[in-house]
């Protein structure tokens, strides 16, 4: 599968959040790096079909991002999400399954499977509002995987996770990258250092660097900072 | 229909007949593709057609490669160690049953198909199926006792 | 050896190595088709019990009021029907209130379909309430069921139109319960008009006898248009 982002721009009244960004993704893990406010979230929202770009096109094997068929193969974890206060972890995931058009019995099985995978089976019956940040984030990851997404977009997925959870999460992402397109954003270089095949670095709505991690000979963190220093000097 | 679960069931069924992962998986996928090219969509009751297609594909496969039975590099025994001995015993007891009886037990107790689905798949009455199942269970029990 | 042991034993004996291409193969299938009815039924289960209680209460008032011959029954029903609008609005707006909207927009059935489904369900429920209450009231206190329905519907539809408009405005976005306030104001207005300006009310009722149905149809059209606009604004992510 090929996911192509073609000259995407998002302009708000007086601010360009994403400025003519183009790239192509195939199966594998891609890291989207950039400081807060670099336009990562706006870009990911457009790639998740929930925000229409001002101009440009996003298509996966020809299917436009705003179509139902696109969303049917999408898993999305927003940077910040809420939940209905009465929901337990299980109810939340099952509700998302319903919206993803998954049949009831399958939804139930998948929910148990995923809650098990993110290590929340024993608290499946507890209300999400009693959860810690890391637990809530794991519920979010579980819902994103419900429909075996071909395209998985994760906005700051490691936020709130403790070191042990981070390690487990990295293994999971690596596994998913084998037959899905995974795009994950972060501002923490070490999160993607070993799992991302490709990197996209953003600053002020533009891509400052994209390529495979092999192309970077030095330390990734160093390389990343260097890219940003350059820009500062130019500015 | 829960496609993932159905995939597992058909795959297990074919693997039982073919004993080779990659061929079993090819046949499983071919089964799904043939079904969908005819019917277009999956419904719960369609599982019996899938079994029928799978069985026919297995027969074709037997015909194609008759002489040497294809077996995986005996990976059964290496998977988990504490159960290996027991599993081997059950396997031996099972293999003494006619293949038809083994098939019944697989469908009923591993794939957890209903008596209704099974009788339709196999084209026999529910009563006959019930009797054959009981019979197969009894034989297995006896074989196990002998082994022990 | 019981059935459970037999199952476990056979599961073990009929061991098959994990399939390797399952996920990638199954992903190549198109998504399952789902009918609108199936989706609506699914959404019904996600409407909260408290909302159902409000709806039930309205029907209960109509039935018990009539059974005990309480003369105010129709007025009370007219006054509390706007609250069913409020309940519906709160129900529909929960996505935004609890920050679920972004997630709901990214799923196959996007937020728009969810909002639409909830509106359809709650609309049908309101019609059912009306279909039960009006004949009961008309049967007890005299008059035609249709006339009772018209008298109940007009403030109900006006409340709905105001609520939809306000909810879309910036004022409504910040306040999840603004609809309740609007419904309360409407109820208060009806009750005041009933007590202090009986002459005007009498005039209004006479007018309704001739033009009521037409007014209801017009208000329905406006309400429908407002609903459509609300669903449409769900496209834009704020």
Short mmCIF file of N, CA, C and O in Angstrom, two decimals, chain B residues 12-136:
data_model
loop_
_atom_site.label_atom_id
_atom_site.label_comp_id
_atom_site.label_asym_id
_atom_site.label_seq_id
_atom_site.Cartn_x
_atom_site.Cartn_y
_atom_site.Cartn_z
N UNK B 12 -6.81 -24.43 10.70
CA UNK B 12 -6.57 -25.57 11.59
C UNK B 12 -7.07 -26.86 10.93
O UNK B 12 -6.44 -27.90 11.00
N UNK B 13 -8.22 -26.74 10.29
CA UNK B 13 -8.83 -27.88 9.61
C UNK B 13 -7.93 -28.35 8.48
O UNK B 13 -7.64 -29.54 8.35
N UNK B 14 -7.45 -27.41 7.69
CA UNK B 14 -6.60 -27.76 6.55
C UNK B 14 -5.25 -28.29 7.05
O UNK B 14 -4.73 -29.27 6.53
N UNK B 15 -4.75 -27.66 8.10
CA UNK B 15 -3.46 -28.11 8.63
C UNK B 15 -3.55 -29.54 9.11
O UNK B 15 -2.63 -30.33 8.94
N UNK B 16 -4.68 -29.88 9.70
CA UNK B 16 -4.92 -31.24 10.15
C UNK B 16 -4.82 -32.21 8.98
O UNK B 16 -4.27 -33.29 9.09
N UNK B 17 -5.30 -31.77 7.82
CA UNK B 17 -5.28 -32.66 6.65
C UNK B 17 -3.94 -32.64 5.93
O UNK B 17 -3.55 -33.63 5.34
N UNK B 18 -3.26 -31.51 5.94
CA UNK B 18 -2.09 -31.35 5.09
C UNK B 18 -0.77 -31.40 5.88
O UNK B 18 0.25 -31.84 5.37
N UNK B 19 -0.81 -30.93 7.13
CA UNK B 19 0.37 -30.97 7.98
C UNK B 19 1.56 -30.18 7.46
O UNK B 19 2.71 -30.60 7.61
N UNK B 20 1.28 -29.08 6.85
CA UNK B 20 2.38 -28.21 6.41
C UNK B 20 1.87 -26.78 6.46
O UNK B 20 0.85 -26.47 5.85
N UNK B 21 2.58 -25.95 7.18
CA UNK B 21 2.05 -24.63 7.43
C UNK B 21 1.81 -23.81 6.17
O UNK B 21 0.73 -23.28 5.95
N UNK B 22 2.82 -23.74 5.34
CA UNK B 22 2.67 -22.79 4.22
C UNK B 22 1.64 -23.29 3.21
O UNK B 22 0.86 -22.51 2.68
N UNK B 23 1.59 -24.62 2.99
CA UNK B 23 0.56 -25.14 2.08
C UNK B 23 -0.83 -24.96 2.71
O UNK B 23 -1.77 -24.55 2.04
N UNK B 24 -0.91 -25.25 4.01
CA UNK B 24 -2.19 -25.09 4.70
C UNK B 24 -2.67 -23.65 4.59
O UNK B 24 -3.85 -23.37 4.38
N UNK B 25 -1.75 -22.75 4.71
CA UNK B 25 -2.13 -21.34 4.66
C UNK B 25 -2.55 -20.94 3.24
O UNK B 25 -3.52 -20.21 3.05
N UNK B 26 -1.84 -21.46 2.26
CA UNK B 26 -2.23 -21.19 0.86
C UNK B 26 -3.64 -21.69 0.61
O UNK B 26 -4.46 -21.00 -0.01
N UNK B 27 -3.92 -22.91 1.06
CA UNK B 27 -5.24 -23.49 0.82
C UNK B 27 -6.32 -22.69 1.56
O UNK B 27 -7.39 -22.43 1.03
N UNK B 28 -6.01 -22.28 2.78
CA UNK B 28 -6.96 -21.47 3.55
C UNK B 28 -7.32 -20.20 2.77
O UNK B 28 -8.50 -19.85 2.62
N UNK B 29 -6.30 -19.54 2.27
CA UNK B 29 -6.56 -18.28 1.55
C UNK B 29 -7.32 -18.53 0.26
O UNK B 29 -8.24 -17.79 -0.08
N UNK B 30 -6.93 -19.60 -0.44
CA UNK B 30 -7.62 -19.96 -1.67
C UNK B 30 -9.10 -20.24 -1.38
O UNK B 30 -9.99 -19.85 -2.14
N UNK B 31 -9.37 -20.88 -0.25
CA UNK B 31 -10.75 -21.16 0.16
C UNK B 31 -11.55 -19.87 0.29
O UNK B 31 -12.65 -19.74 -0.26
N UNK B 32 -10.97 -18.91 0.99
CA UNK B 32 -11.65 -17.62 1.17
C UNK B 32 -11.88 -16.93 -0.18
O UNK B 32 -12.95 -16.42 -0.44
N UNK B 33 -10.86 -16.95 -1.00
CA UNK B 33 -10.96 -16.24 -2.27
C UNK B 33 -12.02 -16.87 -3.18
O UNK B 33 -12.79 -16.18 -3.82
N UNK B 34 -12.03 -18.22 -3.20
CA UNK B 34 -13.04 -18.90 -4.03
C UNK B 34 -14.44 -18.58 -3.53
O UNK B 34 -15.36 -18.36 -4.31
N UNK B 35 -14.57 -18.58 -2.22
CA UNK B 35 -15.89 -18.31 -1.66
C UNK B 35 -16.34 -16.89 -2.02
O UNK B 35 -17.46 -16.68 -2.49
N UNK B 36 -15.45 -15.95 -1.84
CA UNK B 36 -15.85 -14.55 -2.03
C UNK B 36 -16.12 -14.25 -3.49
O UNK B 36 -16.99 -13.44 -3.82
N UNK B 37 -15.41 -14.95 -4.39
CA UNK B 37 -15.66 -14.70 -5.81
C UNK B 37 -17.05 -15.19 -6.22
O UNK B 37 -17.63 -14.73 -7.19
N UNK B 38 -17.60 -16.16 -5.45
CA UNK B 38 -18.94 -16.65 -5.77
C UNK B 38 -20.01 -15.87 -5.02
O UNK B 38 -21.03 -15.50 -5.57
N UNK B 39 -19.77 -15.65 -3.72
CA UNK B 39 -20.85 -15.11 -2.87
C UNK B 39 -20.70 -13.63 -2.56
O UNK B 39 -21.68 -12.98 -2.22
N UNK B 40 -19.50 -13.11 -2.60
CA UNK B 40 -19.33 -11.67 -2.40
C UNK B 40 -19.23 -11.22 -0.95
O UNK B 40 -18.50 -10.30 -0.65
N UNK B 41 -19.96 -11.86 -0.06
CA UNK B 41 -19.95 -11.40 1.33
C UNK B 41 -20.06 -12.59 2.27
O UNK B 41 -20.60 -13.62 1.90
N UNK B 42 -19.57 -12.44 3.49
CA UNK B 42 -19.60 -13.55 4.43
C UNK B 42 -20.75 -13.44 5.42
O UNK B 42 -20.98 -12.37 5.98
N UNK B 43 -21.43 -14.54 5.64
CA UNK B 43 -22.43 -14.59 6.70
C UNK B 43 -22.11 -15.77 7.61
O UNK B 43 -21.42 -16.69 7.19
N UNK B 44 -22.63 -15.72 8.82
CA UNK B 44 -22.29 -16.74 9.81
C UNK B 44 -22.53 -18.16 9.32
O UNK B 44 -21.74 -19.06 9.58
N UNK B 45 -23.63 -18.35 8.60
CA UNK B 45 -24.00 -19.71 8.19
C UNK B 45 -23.11 -20.23 7.07
O UNK B 45 -23.17 -21.40 6.71
N UNK B 46 -22.26 -19.35 6.52
CA UNK B 46 -21.47 -19.76 5.36
C UNK B 46 -20.29 -20.64 5.71
O UNK B 46 -19.63 -21.16 4.82
N UNK B 47 -20.02 -20.81 6.98
CA UNK B 47 -18.82 -21.55 7.37
C UNK B 47 -18.80 -22.94 6.75
O UNK B 47 -17.76 -23.44 6.38
N UNK B 48 -19.98 -23.54 6.60
CA UNK B 48 -19.98 -24.91 6.05
C UNK B 48 -19.52 -24.95 4.60
O UNK B 48 -18.88 -25.91 4.18
N UNK B 49 -19.83 -23.88 3.85
CA UNK B 49 -19.34 -23.85 2.47
C UNK B 49 -17.82 -23.73 2.47
O UNK B 49 -17.12 -24.32 1.64
N UNK B 50 -17.32 -22.95 3.41
CA UNK B 50 -15.87 -22.80 3.50
C UNK B 50 -15.20 -24.14 3.79
O UNK B 50 -14.19 -24.48 3.19
N UNK B 51 -15.80 -24.90 4.72
CA UNK B 51 -15.25 -26.23 5.01
C UNK B 51 -15.27 -27.11 3.77
O UNK B 51 -14.31 -27.83 3.48
N UNK B 52 -16.38 -27.04 3.05
CA UNK B 52 -16.50 -27.88 1.87
C UNK B 52 -15.46 -27.52 0.82
O UNK B 52 -14.78 -28.40 0.26
N UNK B 53 -15.31 -26.20 0.58
CA UNK B 53 -14.30 -25.78 -0.39
C UNK B 53 -12.91 -26.22 0.07
O UNK B 53 -12.13 -26.77 -0.70
N UNK B 54 -12.64 -26.02 1.35
CA UNK B 54 -11.33 -26.37 1.90
C UNK B 54 -11.07 -27.87 1.73
O UNK B 54 -9.98 -28.28 1.33
N UNK B 55 -12.09 -28.67 2.02
CA UNK B 55 -11.91 -30.12 1.92
C UNK B 55 -11.58 -30.50 0.48
O UNK B 55 -10.65 -31.29 0.23
N UNK B 56 -12.31 -29.93 -0.47
CA UNK B 56 -12.05 -30.25 -1.88
C UNK B 56 -10.65 -29.83 -2.30
O UNK B 56 -9.97 -30.54 -3.03
N UNK B 57 -10.23 -28.66 -1.82
CA UNK B 57 -8.89 -28.20 -2.17
C UNK B 57 -7.82 -29.13 -1.59
O UNK B 57 -6.80 -29.38 -2.23
N UNK B 58 -8.10 -29.66 -0.41
CA UNK B 58 -7.16 -30.60 0.21
C UNK B 58 -7.06 -31.87 -0.63
O UNK B 58 -5.97 -32.42 -0.82
N UNK B 59 -8.22 -32.33 -1.10
CA UNK B 59 -8.23 -33.55 -1.94
C UNK B 59 -7.40 -33.31 -3.20
O UNK B 59 -6.58 -34.15 -3.58
N UNK B 60 -7.59 -32.13 -3.81
CA UNK B 60 -6.77 -31.80 -4.98
C UNK B 60 -5.29 -31.84 -4.65
O UNK B 60 -4.46 -32.31 -5.44
N UNK B 61 -4.97 -31.33 -3.48
CA UNK B 61 -3.58 -31.26 -3.06
C UNK B 61 -3.00 -32.67 -2.90
O UNK B 61 -1.88 -32.94 -3.32
N UNK B 62 -3.80 -33.57 -2.32
CA UNK B 62 -3.36 -34.97 -2.16
C UNK B 62 -3.03 -35.56 -3.52
O UNK B 62 -2.03 -36.23 -3.70
N UNK B 63 -3.93 -35.29 -4.48
CA UNK B 63 -3.76 -35.88 -5.81
C UNK B 63 -2.49 -35.35 -6.46
O UNK B 63 -1.78 -36.07 -7.13
N UNK B 64 -2.23 -34.08 -6.24
CA UNK B 64 -1.09 -33.44 -6.87
C UNK B 64 0.22 -34.06 -6.37
O UNK B 64 1.11 -34.36 -7.15
N UNK B 65 0.32 -34.19 -5.07
CA UNK B 65 1.54 -34.74 -4.50
C UNK B 65 1.23 -36.01 -3.75
O UNK B 65 1.07 -36.01 -2.54
N UNK B 66 1.13 -37.08 -4.48
CA UNK B 66 0.71 -38.30 -3.83
C UNK B 66 1.81 -38.95 -2.99
O UNK B 66 1.63 -39.19 -1.81
N UNK B 67 2.96 -39.24 -3.59
CA UNK B 67 3.85 -40.19 -2.95
C UNK B 67 4.27 -39.83 -1.53
O UNK B 67 4.03 -40.61 -0.61
N UNK B 68 4.88 -38.67 -1.34
CA UNK B 68 5.41 -38.41 -0.02
C UNK B 68 4.48 -37.50 0.78
O UNK B 68 4.15 -36.41 0.33
N UNK B 69 4.07 -37.95 1.94
CA UNK B 69 3.23 -37.07 2.76
C UNK B 69 4.06 -35.87 3.23
O UNK B 69 5.20 -36.01 3.64
N UNK B 70 3.45 -34.71 3.10
CA UNK B 70 4.18 -33.50 3.49
C UNK B 70 4.04 -33.27 4.97
O UNK B 70 2.95 -33.22 5.50
N UNK B 71 5.14 -33.14 5.62
CA UNK B 71 5.05 -32.83 7.04
C UNK B 71 5.99 -31.71 7.39
O UNK B 71 7.06 -31.58 6.81
N UNK B 72 5.55 -30.94 8.31
CA UNK B 72 6.40 -29.87 8.81
C UNK B 72 7.54 -30.48 9.58
O UNK B 72 7.45 -31.58 10.09
N UNK B 73 8.58 -29.70 9.71
CA UNK B 73 9.73 -30.13 10.50
C UNK B 73 9.28 -30.26 11.96
O UNK B 73 9.46 -29.33 12.75
N UNK B 74 8.72 -31.44 12.26
CA UNK B 74 8.12 -31.77 13.56
C UNK B 74 8.20 -30.65 14.60
O UNK B 74 8.96 -30.72 15.57
N UNK B 75 7.41 -29.63 14.39
CA UNK B 75 7.51 -28.51 15.34
C UNK B 75 6.51 -28.62 16.48
O UNK B 75 6.45 -27.79 17.34
N UNK B 76 5.72 -29.68 16.45
CA UNK B 76 4.74 -29.85 17.52
C UNK B 76 5.41 -29.93 18.87
O UNK B 76 5.02 -29.30 19.82
N UNK B 77 6.43 -30.76 18.91
CA UNK B 77 6.95 -31.14 20.21
C UNK B 77 7.80 -30.06 20.84
O UNK B 77 8.03 -30.10 22.04
N UNK B 78 8.24 -29.09 20.05
CA UNK B 78 9.16 -28.13 20.63
C UNK B 78 8.48 -26.90 21.22
O UNK B 78 9.12 -26.08 21.83
N UNK B 79 7.19 -26.78 21.03
CA UNK B 79 6.55 -25.53 21.37
C UNK B 79 6.52 -25.24 22.87
O UNK B 79 7.03 -24.25 23.33
N UNK B 80 5.87 -26.10 23.63
CA UNK B 80 6.02 -25.90 25.08
C UNK B 80 6.33 -27.24 25.74
O UNK B 80 5.77 -28.27 25.42
N UNK B 81 7.28 -27.17 26.64
CA UNK B 81 7.91 -28.40 27.08
C UNK B 81 7.12 -29.19 28.11
O UNK B 81 7.10 -30.41 28.06
N UNK B 82 6.44 -28.53 29.01
CA UNK B 82 5.80 -29.28 30.10
C UNK B 82 4.67 -30.17 29.60
O UNK B 82 4.35 -31.17 30.22
N UNK B 83 4.09 -29.80 28.48
CA UNK B 83 2.94 -30.56 28.01
C UNK B 83 3.30 -31.60 26.95
O UNK B 83 2.45 -32.36 26.52
N UNK B 84 4.54 -31.58 26.54
CA UNK B 84 4.92 -32.35 25.37
C UNK B 84 4.57 -33.83 25.50
O UNK B 84 4.00 -34.43 24.59
N UNK B 85 4.90 -34.38 26.64
CA UNK B 85 4.72 -35.81 26.82
C UNK B 85 3.24 -36.16 26.71
O UNK B 85 2.85 -37.07 25.97
N UNK B 86 2.47 -35.41 27.42
CA UNK B 86 1.03 -35.63 27.43
C UNK B 86 0.46 -35.49 26.03
O UNK B 86 -0.34 -36.31 25.58
N UNK B 87 0.91 -34.45 25.33
CA UNK B 87 0.39 -34.18 24.00
C UNK B 87 0.71 -35.34 23.07
O UNK B 87 -0.11 -35.76 22.27
N UNK B 88 1.92 -35.85 23.19
CA UNK B 88 2.33 -36.96 22.36
C UNK B 88 1.43 -38.17 22.58
O UNK B 88 1.01 -38.84 21.64
N UNK B 89 1.12 -38.42 23.86
CA UNK B 89 0.23 -39.54 24.20
C UNK B 89 -1.13 -39.37 23.54
O UNK B 89 -1.65 -40.29 22.90
N UNK B 90 -1.69 -38.17 23.70
CA UNK B 90 -3.01 -37.92 23.13
C UNK B 90 -2.94 -38.05 21.62
O UNK B 90 -3.82 -38.63 20.98
N UNK B 91 -1.87 -37.54 21.06
CA UNK B 91 -1.72 -37.58 19.61
C UNK B 91 -1.68 -39.01 19.10
O UNK B 91 -2.33 -39.36 18.11
N UNK B 92 -0.96 -39.84 19.84
CA UNK B 92 -0.88 -41.25 19.44
C UNK B 92 -2.25 -41.91 19.53
O UNK B 92 -2.67 -42.63 18.63
N UNK B 93 -2.93 -41.63 20.63
CA UNK B 93 -4.26 -42.20 20.82
C UNK B 93 -5.20 -41.74 19.71
O UNK B 93 -6.02 -42.50 19.19
N UNK B 94 -5.04 -40.49 19.35
CA UNK B 94 -5.90 -39.89 18.33
C UNK B 94 -5.63 -40.51 16.97
O UNK B 94 -6.54 -40.81 16.20
N UNK B 95 -4.35 -40.73 16.70
CA UNK B 95 -3.99 -41.22 15.37
C UNK B 95 -4.42 -42.65 15.12
O UNK B 95 -4.42 -43.11 13.98
N UNK B 96 -4.78 -43.33 16.19
CA UNK B 96 -5.29 -44.69 16.01
C UNK B 96 -6.74 -44.68 15.54
O UNK B 96 -7.26 -45.72 15.10
N UNK B 97 -7.39 -43.55 15.65
CA UNK B 97 -8.78 -43.46 15.19
C UNK B 97 -8.80 -43.28 13.68
O UNK B 97 -7.85 -42.77 13.11
N UNK B 98 -9.91 -43.69 13.03
CA UNK B 98 -10.03 -43.39 11.61
C UNK B 98 -10.00 -41.88 11.39
O UNK B 98 -10.45 -41.12 12.26
N UNK B 99 -9.48 -41.48 10.24
CA UNK B 99 -9.35 -40.05 9.95
C UNK B 99 -10.69 -39.32 10.08
O UNK B 99 -10.75 -38.20 10.58
N UNK B 100 -11.76 -39.98 9.67
CA UNK B 100 -13.09 -39.36 9.73
C UNK B 100 -13.45 -38.99 11.17
O UNK B 100 -14.01 -37.92 11.43
N UNK B 101 -13.11 -39.92 12.08
CA UNK B 101 -13.42 -39.65 13.49
C UNK B 101 -12.56 -38.51 14.03
O UNK B 101 -13.04 -37.65 14.77
N UNK B 102 -11.31 -38.49 13.62
CA UNK B 102 -10.43 -37.39 14.05
C UNK B 102 -11.01 -36.05 13.59
O UNK B 102 -11.04 -35.08 14.33
N UNK B 103 -11.49 -36.08 12.35
CA UNK B 103 -12.06 -34.86 11.77
C UNK B 103 -13.26 -34.38 12.59
O UNK B 103 -13.39 -33.19 12.88
N UNK B 104 -14.10 -35.35 12.97
CA UNK B 104 -15.27 -34.99 13.77
C UNK B 104 -14.87 -34.32 15.08
O UNK B 104 -15.43 -33.30 15.47
N UNK B 105 -13.88 -34.92 15.73
CA UNK B 105 -13.45 -34.39 17.02
C UNK B 105 -12.86 -32.98 16.86
O UNK B 105 -13.10 -32.10 17.68
N UNK B 106 -12.11 -32.82 15.79
CA UNK B 106 -11.52 -31.49 15.53
C UNK B 106 -12.62 -30.44 15.35
O UNK B 106 -12.61 -29.38 15.98
N UNK B 107 -13.57 -30.78 14.50
CA UNK B 107 -14.62 -29.81 14.21
C UNK B 107 -15.43 -29.48 15.45
O UNK B 107 -15.75 -28.33 15.72
N UNK B 108 -15.74 -30.53 16.21
CA UNK B 108 -16.64 -30.32 17.35
C UNK B 108 -15.94 -29.67 18.54
O UNK B 108 -16.45 -28.75 19.14
N UNK B 109 -14.76 -30.16 18.88
CA UNK B 109 -14.16 -29.74 20.15
C UNK B 109 -13.05 -28.71 20.01
O UNK B 109 -12.74 -28.00 20.95
N UNK B 110 -12.45 -28.62 18.85
CA UNK B 110 -11.41 -27.60 18.70
C UNK B 110 -12.00 -26.38 18.00
O UNK B 110 -11.87 -25.26 18.47
N UNK B 111 -12.67 -26.63 16.89
CA UNK B 111 -13.28 -25.50 16.19
C UNK B 111 -14.63 -25.11 16.79
O UNK B 111 -15.18 -24.07 16.44
N UNK B 112 -15.14 -25.92 17.67
CA UNK B 112 -16.38 -25.64 18.39
C UNK B 112 -17.54 -25.31 17.45
O UNK B 112 -18.27 -24.33 17.65
N UNK B 113 -17.68 -26.14 16.42
CA UNK B 113 -18.82 -25.96 15.52
C UNK B 113 -20.06 -26.59 16.17
O UNK B 113 -19.95 -27.56 16.93
N UNK B 114 -21.22 -26.05 15.81
CA UNK B 114 -22.45 -26.62 16.36
C UNK B 114 -22.76 -27.92 15.63
O UNK B 114 -22.30 -28.15 14.51
N UNK B 115 -23.55 -28.76 16.28
CA UNK B 115 -23.95 -30.03 15.68
C UNK B 115 -24.68 -29.75 14.36
O UNK B 115 -24.50 -30.43 13.36
N UNK B 116 -25.45 -28.70 14.38
CA UNK B 116 -26.21 -28.30 13.21
C UNK B 116 -25.30 -28.00 12.01
O UNK B 116 -25.46 -28.56 10.92
N UNK B 117 -24.33 -27.12 12.24
CA UNK B 117 -23.38 -26.77 11.18
C UNK B 117 -22.66 -28.01 10.67
O UNK B 117 -22.51 -28.22 9.47
N UNK B 118 -22.23 -28.85 11.62
CA UNK B 118 -21.47 -30.03 11.24
C UNK B 118 -22.29 -31.00 10.41
O UNK B 118 -21.81 -31.54 9.42
N UNK B 119 -23.53 -31.21 10.82
CA UNK B 119 -24.33 -32.19 10.09
C UNK B 119 -24.59 -31.69 8.66
O UNK B 119 -24.60 -32.46 7.71
N UNK B 120 -24.74 -30.38 8.53
CA UNK B 120 -24.92 -29.83 7.18
C UNK B 120 -23.64 -29.93 6.37
O UNK B 120 -23.67 -30.25 5.18
N UNK B 121 -22.52 -29.66 7.00
CA UNK B 121 -21.24 -29.72 6.29
C UNK B 121 -20.97 -31.14 5.80
O UNK B 121 -20.52 -31.35 4.68
N UNK B 122 -21.24 -32.10 6.69
CA UNK B 122 -20.88 -33.48 6.36
C UNK B 122 -21.99 -34.21 5.62
O UNK B 122 -21.80 -35.33 5.16
N UNK B 123 -23.15 -33.57 5.55
CA UNK B 123 -24.25 -34.18 4.83
C UNK B 123 -24.81 -35.42 5.51
O UNK B 123 -25.21 -36.38 4.84
N UNK B 124 -24.80 -35.44 6.83
CA UNK B 124 -25.43 -36.56 7.54
C UNK B 124 -26.44 -36.00 8.54
O UNK B 124 -26.40 -34.81 8.84
N UNK B 125 -27.32 -36.86 9.03
CA UNK B 125 -28.35 -36.37 9.95
C UNK B 125 -27.73 -36.03 11.30
O UNK B 125 -26.65 -36.51 11.64
N UNK B 126 -28.41 -35.19 12.04
CA UNK B 126 -27.90 -34.79 13.35
C UNK B 126 -27.77 -35.98 14.27
O UNK B 126 -26.85 -36.07 15.07
N UNK B 127 -28.73 -36.88 14.12
CA UNK B 127 -28.73 -38.06 14.98
C UNK B 127 -27.50 -38.93 14.70
O UNK B 127 -26.78 -39.34 15.61
N UNK B 128 -27.26 -39.17 13.41
CA UNK B 128 -26.11 -39.99 13.01
C UNK B 128 -24.82 -39.33 13.48
O UNK B 128 -23.91 -40.00 13.99
N UNK B 129 -24.77 -38.01 13.33
CA UNK B 129 -23.57 -37.28 13.74
C UNK B 129 -23.33 -37.45 15.24
O UNK B 129 -22.21 -37.72 15.67
N UNK B 130 -24.41 -37.31 15.96
CA UNK B 130 -24.32 -37.41 17.42
C UNK B 130 -23.76 -38.77 17.82
O UNK B 130 -22.88 -38.87 18.66
N UNK B 131 -24.27 -39.80 17.16
CA UNK B 131 -23.83 -41.15 17.47
C UNK B 131 -22.36 -41.34 17.13
O UNK B 131 -21.60 -41.91 17.90
N UNK B 132 -21.99 -40.83 15.96
CA UNK B 132 -20.59 -41.00 15.54
C UNK B 132 -19.63 -40.24 16.47
O UNK B 132 -18.53 -40.71 16.76
N UNK B 133 -20.09 -39.10 16.92
CA UNK B 133 -19.26 -38.32 17.85
C UNK B 133 -19.04 -39.08 19.15
O UNK B 133 -17.91 -39.18 19.64
N UNK B 134 -20.13 -39.59 19.68
CA UNK B 134 -20.06 -40.35 20.94
C UNK B 134 -19.10 -41.52 20.78
O UNK B 134 -18.26 -41.78 21.63
N UNK B 135 -19.28 -42.19 19.65
CA UNK B 135 -18.46 -43.33 19.31
C UNK B 135 -16.97 -42.96 19.28
O UNK B 135 -16.13 -43.63 19.89
N UNK B 136 -16.67 -41.87 18.58
CA UNK B 136 -15.28 -41.43 18.45
C UNK B 136 -14.70 -41.07 19.82
O UNK B 136 -13.57 -41.45 20.14
#
